[in-house]
Coordinates of N, CA and C in Angstrom, one line a residue:
M28 N -14.3 10.6 -5.5 CA -13.2 10.6 -4.5 C -12.3 9.4 -4.8
D29 N -11.0 9.5 -4.7 CA -10.1 8.4 -4.9 C -10.2 7.4 -3.7
H30 N -9.9 6.2 -4.0 CA -9.8 5.1 -3.0 C -8.3 5.0 -2.6
A31 N -8.1 4.7 -1.3 CA -6.8 4.3 -0.8 C -6.4 3.0 -1.5
P32 N -5.1 2.8 -1.8 CA -4.7 1.6 -2.5 C -4.8 0.3 -1.6
Y33 N -5.0 -0.8 -2.2 CA -5.0 -2.1 -1.5 C -3.5 -2.4 -1.1
P34 N -3.3 -3.0 0.0 CA -2.0 -3.6 0.3 C -1.6 -4.7 -0.7
K35 N -0.4 -4.9 -1.0 CA 0.0 -5.9 -1.9 C -0.2 -7.3 -1.4
E36 N -0.6 -8.2 -2.3 CA -0.8 -9.6 -1.9 C -0.4 -10.4 -3.1
P37 N 0.1 -11.6 -3.0 CA 0.5 -12.2 -1.7 C 1.8 -11.6 -1.2
I38 N 1.9 -11.6 0.1 CA 3.2 -11.2 0.7 C 4.0 -12.5 0.9
T39 N 5.3 -12.3 1.1 CA 6.2 -13.5 1.3 C 6.8 -13.5 2.7
R40 N 7.0 -14.7 3.2 CA 7.6 -14.9 4.5 C 9.0 -14.3 4.6
P41 N 9.4 -13.6 5.7 CA 10.8 -13.1 5.8 C 11.8 -14.2 5.7
N42 N 13.0 -13.9 5.3 CA 14.1 -14.8 5.3 C 14.5 -15.4 6.6
A43 N 14.4 -14.6 7.6 CA 14.6 -15.0 9.0 C 13.3 -14.8 9.8
P44 N 13.0 -15.8 10.7 CA 11.8 -15.6 11.5 C 11.9 -14.4 12.4
L45 N 10.8 -13.8 12.7 CA 10.7 -12.6 13.6 C 10.8 -13.2 15.0
P46 N 11.2 -12.3 15.9 CA 11.3 -12.7 17.3 C 10.0 -13.1 17.9
K47 N 10.0 -13.9 18.9 CA 8.7 -14.2 19.6 C 8.0 -13.0 20.1
D48 N 6.7 -12.9 19.9 CA 5.9 -11.8 20.3 C 6.1 -10.6 19.5
A49 N 6.6 -10.7 18.2 CA 6.8 -9.6 17.3 C 5.5 -8.8 17.2
C50 N 5.7 -7.4 17.1 CA 4.6 -6.5 17.1 C 4.6 -5.6 15.9
D51 N 3.5 -5.5 15.2 CA 3.3 -4.5 14.2 C 2.8 -3.3 14.9
T52 N 3.7 -2.3 15.0 CA 3.5 -1.1 15.9 C 2.6 0.0 15.3
H53 N 2.2 -0.2 14.0 CA 1.4 0.9 13.5 C 0.6 0.5 12.2
I54 N -0.6 0.1 12.4 CA -1.5 -0.2 11.3 C -2.7 0.7 11.4
H55 N -3.3 1.0 10.2 CA -4.6 1.7 10.2 C -5.6 0.7 9.7
M56 N -6.6 0.4 10.4 CA -7.6 -0.5 9.9 C -8.7 0.4 9.2
L57 N -9.0 0.0 8.0 CA -9.9 0.7 7.2 C -11.1 -0.2 6.8
A58 N -12.3 0.3 6.7 CA -13.4 -0.5 6.3 C -14.5 0.5 5.8
D59 N -15.2 0.1 4.8 CA -16.2 1.0 4.2 C -17.5 0.8 4.8
D60 N -17.6 0.0 5.9 CA -18.9 -0.2 6.6 C -19.0 0.6 7.9
F61 N -18.1 1.6 8.1 CA -18.1 2.5 9.2 C -18.2 4.0 8.7
P62 N -18.9 4.9 9.5 CA -19.1 6.2 9.0 C -17.8 7.0 8.8
L63 N -17.6 7.6 7.6 CA -16.5 8.3 7.2 C -16.6 9.8 7.6
W64 N -15.5 10.4 7.8 CA -15.5 11.9 8.1 C -15.7 12.7 6.8
N65 N -16.5 13.7 6.9 CA -16.8 14.5 5.7 C -15.6 15.2 5.1
G66 N -14.6 15.5 6.0 CA -13.4 16.3 5.6 C -12.3 15.4 5.1
R67 N -12.5 14.1 4.8 CA -11.4 13.2 4.4 C -11.0 13.6 3.0
A68 N -9.7 13.2 2.7 CA -9.1 13.4 1.3 C -9.3 12.2 0.4
E69 N -9.7 11.1 0.9 CA -9.9 9.9 0.1 C -10.8 8.9 0.8
D70 N -11.3 7.9 0.1 CA -12.1 6.9 0.7 C -11.2 5.6 0.9
P71 N -11.6 4.8 1.9 CA -10.8 3.5 2.0 C -11.1 2.6 0.8
A72 N -10.1 1.8 0.6 CA -10.4 0.7 -0.5 C -11.6 -0.1 -0.1
P73 N -12.4 -0.5 -1.1 CA -13.6 -1.3 -0.7 C -13.3 -2.5 0.1
G74 N -14.3 -2.8 1.0 CA -14.2 -3.9 1.9 C -14.6 -3.6 3.3
G75 N -15.4 -4.5 3.9 CA -15.8 -4.3 5.3 C -14.8 -4.7 6.3
L76 N -15.1 -4.5 7.5 CA -14.1 -4.8 8.6 C -13.8 -6.3 8.6
K77 N -14.8 -7.1 8.4 CA -14.5 -8.6 8.4 C -13.5 -8.9 7.3
D78 N -13.7 -8.4 6.1 CA -12.8 -8.6 5.0 C -11.3 -8.2 5.3
W79 N -11.2 -7.0 5.9 CA -9.9 -6.4 6.1 C -9.2 -7.1 7.3
L80 N -10.0 -7.5 8.3 CA -9.4 -8.3 9.4 C -8.9 -9.6 8.9
E81 N -9.6 -10.3 8.1 CA -9.2 -11.6 7.5 C -7.9 -11.4 6.7
R82 N -7.8 -10.4 5.9 CA -6.6 -10.1 5.1 C -5.4 -9.8 6.1
Y83 N -5.7 -9.0 7.1 CA -4.6 -8.6 8.0 C -4.1 -9.8 8.8
R84 N -5.0 -10.7 9.2 CA -4.6 -11.9 9.9 C -3.7 -12.8 9.0
R85 N -4.0 -12.9 7.8 CA -3.2 -13.6 6.8 C -1.8 -13.0 6.8
H86 N -1.7 -11.7 6.7 CA -0.4 -11.0 6.7 C 0.4 -11.4 7.9
C87 N -0.3 -11.2 9.1 CA 0.4 -11.5 10.3 C 0.9 -12.9 10.4
K88 N 0.1 -13.9 10.0 CA 0.5 -15.3 10.0 C 1.7 -15.5 9.1
T89 N 1.7 -14.9 7.9 CA 2.8 -15.1 7.0 C 4.1 -14.5 7.5
L90 N 4.0 -13.3 8.1 CA 5.1 -12.6 8.6 C 5.6 -13.0 10.0
G91 N 4.7 -13.7 10.8 CA 5.1 -14.1 12.1 C 4.9 -13.1 13.2
I92 N 3.8 -12.2 13.0 CA 3.5 -11.2 13.9 C 2.4 -11.6 14.8
Q93 N 2.7 -11.5 16.2 CA 1.7 -11.9 17.2 C 0.9 -10.7 17.8
R94 N 1.5 -9.5 17.8 CA 0.8 -8.4 18.5 C 0.7 -7.2 17.5
T95 N -0.3 -6.4 17.8 CA -0.7 -5.3 16.9 C -1.0 -4.0 17.6
V96 N -0.7 -2.9 17.1 CA -1.2 -1.6 17.5 C -2.0 -1.0 16.4
V97 N -3.3 -0.8 16.6 CA -4.1 -0.2 15.6 C -4.2 1.3 15.9
V98 N -3.7 2.1 14.9 CA -3.7 3.6 15.0 C -4.9 4.1 14.3
H99 N -5.7 4.9 14.9 CA -6.9 5.5 14.3 C -6.6 6.2 13.0
S100 N -7.4 6.1 12.0 CA -7.2 6.8 10.7 C -8.1 8.0 10.7
I101 N -7.5 9.1 10.2 CA -8.2 10.4 10.1 C -9.4 10.3 9.1
L102 N -9.5 9.2 8.3 CA -10.6 9.1 7.4 C -11.9 9.0 8.2
Y103 N -11.8 8.7 9.5 CA -13.0 8.6 10.3 C -13.2 9.8 11.3
G104 N -12.4 10.8 11.1 CA -12.5 12.0 12.0 C -12.2 11.6 13.4
A105 N -13.0 12.1 14.3 CA -12.8 11.7 15.7 C -13.7 10.6 16.2
N106 N -14.3 9.9 15.3 CA -15.1 8.7 15.6 C -14.2 7.5 15.6
N107 N -14.0 7.0 16.8 CA -13.1 5.9 17.0 C -13.7 4.5 17.0
T108 N -15.0 4.4 16.5 CA -15.7 3.2 16.5 C -15.0 2.1 15.8
L109 N -14.5 2.4 14.6 CA -13.8 1.3 13.8 C -12.5 0.9 14.5
T110 N -11.8 1.8 15.1 CA -10.5 1.4 15.8 C -10.9 0.5 17.0
K111 N -11.9 0.9 17.7 CA -12.3 0.0 18.9 C -12.7 -1.3 18.4
A112 N -13.5 -1.4 17.3 CA -14.0 -2.7 16.8 C -12.8 -3.6 16.4
A113 N -11.9 -3.0 15.7 CA -10.7 -3.7 15.2 C -9.9 -4.3 16.4
V114 N -9.7 -3.5 17.4 CA -8.9 -3.9 18.6 C -9.6 -5.1 19.2
A115 N -10.9 -4.9 19.4 CA -11.7 -6.0 20.1 C -11.7 -7.3 19.2
A116 N -11.8 -7.2 17.9 CA -11.8 -8.3 17.1 C -10.4 -9.0 17.1
L117 N -9.3 -8.2 17.1 CA -8.0 -8.8 17.1 C -7.6 -9.5 18.4
G118 N -8.3 -9.1 19.5 CA -8.1 -9.8 20.8 C -7.1 -9.2 21.7
R119 N -6.7 -10.0 22.7 CA -5.9 -9.5 23.8 C -4.5 -9.1 23.4
D120 N -4.0 -9.4 22.2 CA -2.7 -9.0 21.8 C -2.7 -7.8 20.9
A121 N -3.8 -7.1 20.9 CA -4.0 -5.8 20.2 C -4.2 -4.7 21.1
R122 N -3.7 -3.5 20.7 CA -3.9 -2.3 21.4 C -4.3 -1.2 20.4
G123 N -4.9 -0.1 20.9 CA -5.4 0.9 20.0 C -5.0 2.3 20.4
I124 N -4.8 3.2 19.4 CA -4.5 4.6 19.7 C -5.7 5.3 19.0
G125 N -6.4 6.1 19.8 CA -7.6 6.8 19.3 C -7.3 8.2 19.0
L126 N -8.3 8.9 18.5 CA -8.2 10.4 18.3 C -9.2 11.1 19.1
V127 N -8.8 12.1 19.8 CA -9.8 12.9 20.6 C -9.7 14.3 20.1
T128 N -10.8 15.0 20.3 CA -10.8 16.4 19.9 C -10.3 17.3 21.0

């Protein structure tokens, strides 16, 4: 099965600073250490939640993003464990959108 591509790195700082409390309104947190849905079309790029959170935090710091909305990925079916773990790890400025059957 194919892997999802890695996000490009390094990213560059925008020409103008983002507004205070800028929000990334739609990210999918992927990690290969959470159970995947058998009906998925691809696998996440290699890396555990800790690795992907570290990478995402670097992106946010470079871009000037303070808030995040984690949108559940269909790669995990209706199991929202990864989405919940990502929101908890990102802290009070993160929100999540889960998938229910």
